[in-house]
Coordinates of C-alpha atoms in Angstrom, one line a residue:
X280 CA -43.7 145.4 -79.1
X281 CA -46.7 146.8 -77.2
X282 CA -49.6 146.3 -80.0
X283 CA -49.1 143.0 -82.1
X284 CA -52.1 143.4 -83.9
X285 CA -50.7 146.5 -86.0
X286 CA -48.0 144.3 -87.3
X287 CA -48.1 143.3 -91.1
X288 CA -47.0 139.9 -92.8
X289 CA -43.6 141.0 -93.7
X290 CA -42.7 142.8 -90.6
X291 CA -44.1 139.9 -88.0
X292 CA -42.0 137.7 -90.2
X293 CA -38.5 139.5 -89.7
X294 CA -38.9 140.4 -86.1
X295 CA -39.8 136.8 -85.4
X296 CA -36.4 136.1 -87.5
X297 CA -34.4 138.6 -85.8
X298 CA -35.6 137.6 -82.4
X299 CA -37.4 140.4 -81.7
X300 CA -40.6 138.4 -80.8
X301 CA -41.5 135.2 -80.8
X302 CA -43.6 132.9 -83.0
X303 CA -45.5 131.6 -79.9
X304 CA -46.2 135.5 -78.7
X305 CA -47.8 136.5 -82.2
X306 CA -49.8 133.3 -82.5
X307 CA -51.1 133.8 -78.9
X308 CA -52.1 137.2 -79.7
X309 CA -53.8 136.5 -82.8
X310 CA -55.9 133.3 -81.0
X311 CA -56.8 136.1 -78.3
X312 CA -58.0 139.0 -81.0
X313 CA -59.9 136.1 -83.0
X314 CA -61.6 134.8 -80.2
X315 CA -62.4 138.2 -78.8
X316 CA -63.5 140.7 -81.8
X317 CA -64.1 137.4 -84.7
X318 CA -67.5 136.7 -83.1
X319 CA -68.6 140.6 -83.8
X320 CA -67.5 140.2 -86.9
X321 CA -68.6 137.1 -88.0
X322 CA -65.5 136.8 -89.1
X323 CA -64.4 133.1 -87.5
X324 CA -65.3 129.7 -88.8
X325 CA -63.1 127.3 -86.4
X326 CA -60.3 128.2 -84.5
X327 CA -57.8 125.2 -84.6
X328 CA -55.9 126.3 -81.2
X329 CA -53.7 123.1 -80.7
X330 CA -52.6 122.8 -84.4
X331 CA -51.5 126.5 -84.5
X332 CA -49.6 126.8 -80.8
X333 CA -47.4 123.5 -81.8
X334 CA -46.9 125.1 -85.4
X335 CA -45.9 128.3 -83.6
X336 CA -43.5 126.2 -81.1
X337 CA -41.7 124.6 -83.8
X338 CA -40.9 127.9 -85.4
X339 CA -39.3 128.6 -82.2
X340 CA -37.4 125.7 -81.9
X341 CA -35.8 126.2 -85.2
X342 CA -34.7 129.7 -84.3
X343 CA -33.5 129.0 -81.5
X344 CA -31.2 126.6 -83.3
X345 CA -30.2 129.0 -86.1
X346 CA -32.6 126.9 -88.7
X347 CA -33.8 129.1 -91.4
X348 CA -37.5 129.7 -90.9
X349 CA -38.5 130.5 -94.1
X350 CA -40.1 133.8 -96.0
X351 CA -43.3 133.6 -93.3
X352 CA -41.4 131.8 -90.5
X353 CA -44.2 131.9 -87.5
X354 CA -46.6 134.5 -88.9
X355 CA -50.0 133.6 -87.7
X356 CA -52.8 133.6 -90.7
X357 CA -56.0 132.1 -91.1
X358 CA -58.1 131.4 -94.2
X359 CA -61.5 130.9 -95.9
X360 CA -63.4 128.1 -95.0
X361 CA -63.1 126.1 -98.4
X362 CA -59.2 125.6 -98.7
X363 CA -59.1 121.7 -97.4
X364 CA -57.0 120.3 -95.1
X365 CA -56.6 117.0 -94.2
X366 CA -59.0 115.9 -91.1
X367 CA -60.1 119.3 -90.5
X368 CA -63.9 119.9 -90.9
X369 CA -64.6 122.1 -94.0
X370 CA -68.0 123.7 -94.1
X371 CA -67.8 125.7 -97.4
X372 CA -70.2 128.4 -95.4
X373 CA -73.0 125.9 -96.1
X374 CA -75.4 123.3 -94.5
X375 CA -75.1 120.7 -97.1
X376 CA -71.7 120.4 -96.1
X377 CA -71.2 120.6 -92.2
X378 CA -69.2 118.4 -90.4
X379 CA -67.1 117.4 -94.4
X380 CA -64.0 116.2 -93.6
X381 CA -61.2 116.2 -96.3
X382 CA -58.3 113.7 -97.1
X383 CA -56.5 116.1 -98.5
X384 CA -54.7 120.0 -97.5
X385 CA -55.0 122.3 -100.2
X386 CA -51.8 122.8 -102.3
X387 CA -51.7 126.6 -101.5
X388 CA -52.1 125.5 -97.6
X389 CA -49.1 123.2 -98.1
X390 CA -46.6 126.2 -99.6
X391 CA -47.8 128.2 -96.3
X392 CA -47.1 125.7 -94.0
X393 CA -43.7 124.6 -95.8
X394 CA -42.7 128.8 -95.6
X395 CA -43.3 128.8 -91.9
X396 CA -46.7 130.0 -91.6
X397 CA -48.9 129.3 -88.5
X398 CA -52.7 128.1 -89.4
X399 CA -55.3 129.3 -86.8
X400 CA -57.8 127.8 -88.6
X401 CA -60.7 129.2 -91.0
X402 CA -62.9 132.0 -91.6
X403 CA -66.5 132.7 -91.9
X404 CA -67.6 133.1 -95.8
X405 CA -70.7 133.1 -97.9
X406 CA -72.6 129.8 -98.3
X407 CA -71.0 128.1 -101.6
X408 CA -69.5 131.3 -102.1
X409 CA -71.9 132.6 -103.8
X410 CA -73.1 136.0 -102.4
X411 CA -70.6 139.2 -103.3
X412 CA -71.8 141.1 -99.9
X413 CA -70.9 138.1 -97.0
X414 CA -75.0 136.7 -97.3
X415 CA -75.0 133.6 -95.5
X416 CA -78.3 132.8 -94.1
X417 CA -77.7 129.3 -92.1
X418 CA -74.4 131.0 -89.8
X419 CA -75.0 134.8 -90.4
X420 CA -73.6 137.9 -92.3
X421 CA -70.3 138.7 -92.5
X422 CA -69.6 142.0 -90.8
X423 CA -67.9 144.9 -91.3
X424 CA -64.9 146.1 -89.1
X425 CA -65.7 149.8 -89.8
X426 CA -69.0 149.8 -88.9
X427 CA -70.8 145.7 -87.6
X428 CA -74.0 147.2 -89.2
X429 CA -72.5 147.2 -93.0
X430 CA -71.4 144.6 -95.3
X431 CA -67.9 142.7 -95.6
X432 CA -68.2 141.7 -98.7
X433 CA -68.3 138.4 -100.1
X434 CA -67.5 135.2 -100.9
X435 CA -64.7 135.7 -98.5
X436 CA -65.9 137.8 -95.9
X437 CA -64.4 136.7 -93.3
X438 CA -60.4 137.0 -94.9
X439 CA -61.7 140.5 -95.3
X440 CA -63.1 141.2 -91.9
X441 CA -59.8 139.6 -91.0
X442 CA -57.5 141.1 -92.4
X443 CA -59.7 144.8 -91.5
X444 CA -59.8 144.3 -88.1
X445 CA -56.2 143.4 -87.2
X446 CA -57.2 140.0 -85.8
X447 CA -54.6 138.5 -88.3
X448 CA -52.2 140.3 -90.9
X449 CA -53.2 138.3 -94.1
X450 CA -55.7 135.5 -95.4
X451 CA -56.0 133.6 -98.4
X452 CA -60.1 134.0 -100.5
X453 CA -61.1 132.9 -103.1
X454 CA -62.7 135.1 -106.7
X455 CA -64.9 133.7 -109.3
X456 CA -66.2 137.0 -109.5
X457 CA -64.7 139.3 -107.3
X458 CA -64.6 137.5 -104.2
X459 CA -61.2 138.5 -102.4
X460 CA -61.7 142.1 -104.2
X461 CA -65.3 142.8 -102.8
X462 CA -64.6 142.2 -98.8
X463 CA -61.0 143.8 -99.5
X464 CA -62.8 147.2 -100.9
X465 CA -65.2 146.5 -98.4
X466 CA -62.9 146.3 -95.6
X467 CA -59.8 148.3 -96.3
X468 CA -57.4 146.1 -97.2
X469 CA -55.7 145.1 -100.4
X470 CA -56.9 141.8 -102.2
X471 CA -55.0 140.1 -105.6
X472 CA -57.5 138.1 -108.0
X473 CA -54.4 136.5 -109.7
X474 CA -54.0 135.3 -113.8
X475 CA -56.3 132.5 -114.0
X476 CA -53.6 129.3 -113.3
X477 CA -51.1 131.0 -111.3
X478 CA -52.5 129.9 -108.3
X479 CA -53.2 126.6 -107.7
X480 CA -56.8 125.4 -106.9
X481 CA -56.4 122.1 -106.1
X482 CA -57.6 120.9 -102.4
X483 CA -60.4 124.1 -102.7
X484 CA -63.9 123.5 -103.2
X485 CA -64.1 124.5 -106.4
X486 CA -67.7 126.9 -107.5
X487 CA -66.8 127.7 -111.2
X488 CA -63.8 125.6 -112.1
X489 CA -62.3 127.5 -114.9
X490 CA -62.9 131.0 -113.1
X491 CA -61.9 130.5 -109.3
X492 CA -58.9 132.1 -108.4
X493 CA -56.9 131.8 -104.9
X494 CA -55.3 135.1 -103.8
X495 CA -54.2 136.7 -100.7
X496 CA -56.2 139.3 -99.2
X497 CA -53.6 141.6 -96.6
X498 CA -52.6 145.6 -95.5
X499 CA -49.6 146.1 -98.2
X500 CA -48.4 145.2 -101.4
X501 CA -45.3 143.9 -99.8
X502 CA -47.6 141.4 -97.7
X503 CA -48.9 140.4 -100.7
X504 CA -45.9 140.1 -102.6
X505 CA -44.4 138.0 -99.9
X506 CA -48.1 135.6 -99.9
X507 CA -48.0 135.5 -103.9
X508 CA -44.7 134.5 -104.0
X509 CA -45.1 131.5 -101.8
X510 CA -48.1 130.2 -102.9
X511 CA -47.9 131.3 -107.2
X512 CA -46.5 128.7 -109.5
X513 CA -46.8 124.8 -111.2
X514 CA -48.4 122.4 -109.5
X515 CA -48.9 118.9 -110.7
X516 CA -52.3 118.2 -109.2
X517 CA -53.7 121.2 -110.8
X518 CA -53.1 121.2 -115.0
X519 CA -54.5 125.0 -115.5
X520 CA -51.0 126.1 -113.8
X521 CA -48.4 124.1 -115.9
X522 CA -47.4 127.8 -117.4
X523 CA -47.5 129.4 -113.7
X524 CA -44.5 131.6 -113.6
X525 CA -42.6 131.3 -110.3
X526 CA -41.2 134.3 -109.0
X527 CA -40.0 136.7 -105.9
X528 CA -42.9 139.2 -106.4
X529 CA -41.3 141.4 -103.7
X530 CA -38.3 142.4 -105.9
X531 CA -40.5 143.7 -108.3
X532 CA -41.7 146.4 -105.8
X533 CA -40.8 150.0 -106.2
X534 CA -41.7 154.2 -105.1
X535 CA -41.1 154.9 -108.7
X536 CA -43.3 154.6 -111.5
X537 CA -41.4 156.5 -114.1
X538 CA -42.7 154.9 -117.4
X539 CA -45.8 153.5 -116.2
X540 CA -49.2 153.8 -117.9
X541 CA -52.2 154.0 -116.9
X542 CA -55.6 153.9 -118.7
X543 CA -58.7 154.9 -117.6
X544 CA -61.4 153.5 -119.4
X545 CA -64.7 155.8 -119.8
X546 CA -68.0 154.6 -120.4
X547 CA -69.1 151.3 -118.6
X548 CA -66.6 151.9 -116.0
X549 CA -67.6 155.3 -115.1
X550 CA -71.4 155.5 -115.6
X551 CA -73.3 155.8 -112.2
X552 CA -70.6 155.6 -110.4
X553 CA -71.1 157.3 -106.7
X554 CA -69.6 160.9 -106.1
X555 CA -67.5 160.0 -103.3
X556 CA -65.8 157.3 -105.3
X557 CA -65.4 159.3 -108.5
X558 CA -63.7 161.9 -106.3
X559 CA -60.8 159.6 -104.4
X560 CA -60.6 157.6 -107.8
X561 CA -59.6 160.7 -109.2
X562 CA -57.4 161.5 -106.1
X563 CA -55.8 158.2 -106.4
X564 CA -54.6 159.1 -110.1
X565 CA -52.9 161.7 -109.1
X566 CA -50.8 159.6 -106.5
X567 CA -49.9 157.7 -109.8
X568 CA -48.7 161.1 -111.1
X569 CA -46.8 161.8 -108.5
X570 CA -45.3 158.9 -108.6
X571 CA -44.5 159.0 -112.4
X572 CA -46.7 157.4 -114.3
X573 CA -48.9 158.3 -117.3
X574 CA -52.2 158.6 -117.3
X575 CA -54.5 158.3 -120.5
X576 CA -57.8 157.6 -121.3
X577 CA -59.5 154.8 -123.0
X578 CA -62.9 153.0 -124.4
X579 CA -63.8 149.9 -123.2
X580 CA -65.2 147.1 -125.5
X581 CA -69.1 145.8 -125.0
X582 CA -69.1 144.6 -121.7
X583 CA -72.3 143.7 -121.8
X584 CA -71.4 140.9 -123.8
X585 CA -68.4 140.0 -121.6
X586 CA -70.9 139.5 -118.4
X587 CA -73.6 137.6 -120.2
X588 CA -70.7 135.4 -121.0
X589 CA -69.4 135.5 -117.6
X590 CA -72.7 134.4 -116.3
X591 CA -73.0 131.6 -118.6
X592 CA -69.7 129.8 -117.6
X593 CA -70.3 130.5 -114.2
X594 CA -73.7 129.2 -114.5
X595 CA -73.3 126.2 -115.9
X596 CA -70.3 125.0 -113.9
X597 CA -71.8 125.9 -110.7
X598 CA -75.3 124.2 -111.3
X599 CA -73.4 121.2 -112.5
X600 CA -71.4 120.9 -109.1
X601 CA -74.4 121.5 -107.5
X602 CA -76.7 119.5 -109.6
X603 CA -77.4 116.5 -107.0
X604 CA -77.4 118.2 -104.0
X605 CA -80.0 120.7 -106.0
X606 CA -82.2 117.3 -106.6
X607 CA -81.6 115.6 -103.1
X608 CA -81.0 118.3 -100.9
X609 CA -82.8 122.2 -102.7
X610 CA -84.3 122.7 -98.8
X611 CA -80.7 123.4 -97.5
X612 CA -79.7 126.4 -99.5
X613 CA -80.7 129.6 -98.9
X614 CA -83.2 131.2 -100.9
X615 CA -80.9 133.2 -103.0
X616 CA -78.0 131.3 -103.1
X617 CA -80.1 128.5 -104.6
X618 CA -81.6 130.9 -107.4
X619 CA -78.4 131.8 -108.7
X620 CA -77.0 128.3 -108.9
X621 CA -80.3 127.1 -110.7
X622 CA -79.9 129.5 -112.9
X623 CA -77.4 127.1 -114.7
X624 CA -79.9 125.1 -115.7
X625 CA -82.0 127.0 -118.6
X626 CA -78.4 127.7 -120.8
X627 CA -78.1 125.4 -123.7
X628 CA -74.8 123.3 -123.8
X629 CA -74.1 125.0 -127.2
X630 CA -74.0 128.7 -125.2
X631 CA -71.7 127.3 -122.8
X632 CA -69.3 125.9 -125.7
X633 CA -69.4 129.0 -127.4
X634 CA -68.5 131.4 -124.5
X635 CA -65.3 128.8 -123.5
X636 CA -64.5 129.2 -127.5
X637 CA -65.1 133.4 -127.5
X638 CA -62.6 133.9 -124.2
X639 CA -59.4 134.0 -126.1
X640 CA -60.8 136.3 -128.3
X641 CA -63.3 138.4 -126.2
X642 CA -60.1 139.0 -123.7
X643 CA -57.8 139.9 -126.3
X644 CA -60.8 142.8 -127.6
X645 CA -60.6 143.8 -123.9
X646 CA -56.8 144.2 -124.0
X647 CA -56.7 146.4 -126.9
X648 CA -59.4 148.6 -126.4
X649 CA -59.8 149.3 -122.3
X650 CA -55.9 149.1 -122.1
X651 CA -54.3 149.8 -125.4
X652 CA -50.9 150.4 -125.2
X653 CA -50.3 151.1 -120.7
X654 CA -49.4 149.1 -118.3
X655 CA -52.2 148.7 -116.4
X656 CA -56.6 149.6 -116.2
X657 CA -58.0 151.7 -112.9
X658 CA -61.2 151.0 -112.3
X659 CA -63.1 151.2 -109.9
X660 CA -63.3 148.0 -107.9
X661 CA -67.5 148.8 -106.7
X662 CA -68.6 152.1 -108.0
X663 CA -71.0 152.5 -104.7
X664 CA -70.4 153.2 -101.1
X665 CA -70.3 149.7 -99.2
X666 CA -74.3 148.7 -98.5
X667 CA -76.1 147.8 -94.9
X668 CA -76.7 144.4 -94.4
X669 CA -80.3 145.4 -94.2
X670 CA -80.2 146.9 -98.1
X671 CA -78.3 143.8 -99.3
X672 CA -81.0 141.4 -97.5
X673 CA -84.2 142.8 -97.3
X674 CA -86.9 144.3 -100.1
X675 CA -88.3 142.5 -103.2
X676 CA -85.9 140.2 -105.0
X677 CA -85.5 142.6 -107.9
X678 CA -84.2 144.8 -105.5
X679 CA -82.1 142.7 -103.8
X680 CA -80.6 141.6 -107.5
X681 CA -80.0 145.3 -108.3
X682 CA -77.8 145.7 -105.5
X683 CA -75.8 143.3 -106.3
X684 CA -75.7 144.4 -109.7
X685 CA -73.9 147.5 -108.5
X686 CA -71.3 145.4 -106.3
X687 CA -70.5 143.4 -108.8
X688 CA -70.5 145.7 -111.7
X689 CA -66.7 146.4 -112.2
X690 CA -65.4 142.7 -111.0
X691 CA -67.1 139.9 -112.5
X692 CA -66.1 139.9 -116.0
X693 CA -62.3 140.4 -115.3
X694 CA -62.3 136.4 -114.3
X695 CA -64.0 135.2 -117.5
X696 CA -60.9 137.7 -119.3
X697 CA -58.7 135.4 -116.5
X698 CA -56.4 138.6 -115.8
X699 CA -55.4 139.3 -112.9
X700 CA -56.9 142.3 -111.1
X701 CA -56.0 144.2 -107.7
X702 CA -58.5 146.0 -105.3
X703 CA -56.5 149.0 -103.5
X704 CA -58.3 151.3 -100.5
X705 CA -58.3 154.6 -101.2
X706 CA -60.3 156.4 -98.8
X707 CA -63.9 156.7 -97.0
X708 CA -67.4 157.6 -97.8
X709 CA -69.5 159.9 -96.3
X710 CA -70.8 157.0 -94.8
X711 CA -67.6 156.3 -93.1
X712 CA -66.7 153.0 -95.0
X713 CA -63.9 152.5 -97.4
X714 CA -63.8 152.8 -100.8
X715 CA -61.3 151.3 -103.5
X716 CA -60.2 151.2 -106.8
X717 CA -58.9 148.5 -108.9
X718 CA -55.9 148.0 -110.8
X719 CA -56.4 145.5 -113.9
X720 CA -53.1 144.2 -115.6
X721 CA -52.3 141.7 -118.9
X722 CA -52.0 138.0 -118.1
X723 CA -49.3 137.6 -115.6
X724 CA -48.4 141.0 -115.0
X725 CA -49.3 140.6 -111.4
X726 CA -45.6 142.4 -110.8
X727 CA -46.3 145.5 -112.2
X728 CA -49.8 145.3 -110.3
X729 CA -47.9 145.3 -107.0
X730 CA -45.5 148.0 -107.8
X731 CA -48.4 150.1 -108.6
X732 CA -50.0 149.6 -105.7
X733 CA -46.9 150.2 -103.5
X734 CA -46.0 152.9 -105.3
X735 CA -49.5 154.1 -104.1
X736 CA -49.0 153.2 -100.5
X737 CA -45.5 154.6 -100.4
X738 CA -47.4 158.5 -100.6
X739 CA -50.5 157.5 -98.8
X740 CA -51.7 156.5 -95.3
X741 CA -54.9 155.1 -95.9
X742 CA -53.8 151.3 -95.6
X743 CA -52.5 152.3 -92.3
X744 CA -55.5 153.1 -90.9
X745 CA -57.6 150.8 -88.7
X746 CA -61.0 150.4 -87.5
X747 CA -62.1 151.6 -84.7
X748 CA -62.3 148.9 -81.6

């Protein structure tokens, strides 16, 4: 196997099974592209060398034995900096907490390491994860793969840089408002905000309790399927996923999407939306027809009112995280990152109340009238070519606001609905960066999400394609 690096999670997990390679030859070569290309990126938080070489030598051991390895059995993976584990520093991407070290490993960290999986350590994100483009002013922007000059996307831009540059096949993020599916759009890859509760969030520092999500960010809906399946489902320390189904997302996959929907929303989801990613949105329905599905259109609901809400919660869950290190400590955020959290503090308890009692409700509006009776919602996942660092950081902070206005246009009130929502590359700008759309799906339906998607991938190459070096 002369180019490791083009391996997927699924594939590096049966060769290593069949013998074909060895869990101490994948790990080595994904320490070497990390340590080579994640500074250019940006992309590396700390690289935990010794932990992952004796993780990978175990694997070994037990196939050499004839032990079962388990659905990830040596595959080499590294995640955002915020997913505890126990005596390992922890930054959260911020200055306030350098040098944290947990007593406990995230739960979704444990189901890795109990599948096989190989930890190199943790990836570069925005500071709190706060900033949708990969802002981080105290340890630098996250960088694109496709071109060092442009954006990752953010909070977790370095599982996208990542996962876009071939230094590892998958990464876990994070999405409170479109955190895994910005740097995923961003960077070519595919990225699942699951249902609200199906992952577990315990042992993650939490920014908006009741909408963080943990999700895999990786090149194929079969990675992800495989990544989903072992980390989705109950867990006691965490009470929002009692009603987690647990499942084997990969049998759900499928080429054929004979009696599939698909709606299309108009309106919010289509107005100023770039030419270019009108054009491969409209390219990437007729994949779907190909494939078999149905495609209608639809009207979404007032979304307006759904992001105003969205801000609240997020608001006022974030500044009351943050509310004594704002008071002890305001000099050691960034600029921006601390507006946005301080924003928390001018809503009313009453507005907060109201927009935890209006979510049933307000989701259920969303339901009916952007889906109706399909399957699933494509949207786009950002309706604008990916932005230079410089436009994302520099100008009055109006400016600056607008642009992330347009990133987060389409994502950040699908986690106040708490559905799950999938970000799918489908092409380039003129600018040479990808573009994506997004496939938005009922409470749990992340299966028929995934069979979309691969459905997708089955006709098209554009997951297969990788940066240049």
């Amino acid at each position: 196997m002369s180019d490791l690096s083009e391996l997927g999670v699924v594939e590096t997990a049966d060769l290593i099974a069949q013998g074909a390679i060895s869990a101490e030859a994948a790990t080595e070569a994904a320490l070497q592209r990390l340590e080579r290309t994640g500074p250019r990126l940006n992309a590396v938080a700390r690289i935990d060398r010794e932990h992952a070489r004796e993780a990978a030598l175990a694997v070994d051991k037990r196939r050499a034995i004839g032990a079962a390895l388990g659905p990830l059995g040596g595959v080499p993976l590294a995640h955002k900096d915020l997913f505890y584990r126990k005596g390992r520093p922890c930054d959260c991407g911020s200055l306030i907490q350098r040098g944290f070290v947990p007593e406990v490993t995230a739960t979704a960290l444990q189901r890795l390491d109990a599948a096989g999986a190989v930890d190199l350590g943790t990836l570069h994100m925005a500071e709190f994860a706060v900033s949708p483009t990969g802002y981080n002013k105290h340890y630098g922007h996250g960088r694109n793969p496709w071109n060092a000059d442009y954006c990752s996307g953010g909070s977790s831009s370095g599982s996208g840089a990542a996962v876009g540059g071939r230094l590892v096949a998958g990464a876990l993020g994070t999405d409170t408002g479109g955190s895994i599916r910005h740097p995923a759009a961003m960077c070519g890859v595919l990225g699942l905000k699951p249902t609200n509760g199906l992952v577990s969030n315990h042992g993650v520092m939490p920014l908006s309790p009741t909408l963080d999500c943990v999700g895999p960010l990786a090149r194929s809906a079969q990675d992800l399927a495989r990544l989903l399946s072992v980390i989705a489902g109950p867990d006691v320390h965490d009470g929002a996923t009692m009603a987690a189904p647990k499942r084997d997302y990969e049998q759900a996959l499928a080429s054929d999407l004979a009696g599939l929907t698909v709606a299309v929303p108009r309106g919010y989801y289509r107005d100023d939306r770039d030419a270019a990613v009108i054009k491969l949105a409209d390219a990437s329905l007729d994949v779907l027809r190909e494939a078999g599905a149905k495609v209608i259109e639809t009207q979404p609901p007032d979304i307006a009112l759904v992001n105003a809400l969205t801000l609240v919660v997020l608001g006022v869950e974030a500044t009351t995280l943050h509310r004594r290190w704002l008071q002890e400590r305001p000099g050691d955020y960034a600029e921006q990152v601390r507006a946005r959290i301080e924003a928390g503090l001018f809503y009313p308890a009453t507005r907060y109340a109201e927009a935890l009692m209006l979510r049933a409700n307000v989701a259920q509006e969303w339901l009916d009238a952007a889906m109706g009776h399909a399957d699933v919602v494509h949207i786009p996942t950002i309706r604008v070519p990916v932005p230079s660092i410089a436009e994302s950081t520099t100008g009055e902070p109006a400016d600056i606001a607008a642009m992330i206005g347009r990133v987060t246009h389409c994502t950040r009130a699908i986690n106040y609905l708490g559905l799950p929502s999938l970000a799918v590359p489908c092409g380039f700008a003129a600018n040479g960066l990808p573009v994506s759309f997004q496939l938005v799906g009922r409470p749990y339906a992340e299966p028929t999400l995934l069979r979309a998607a691969h459905a997708y991938q089955a006709r098209t190459e554009w997951h297969r394609r990788g940066p240049p070096e």
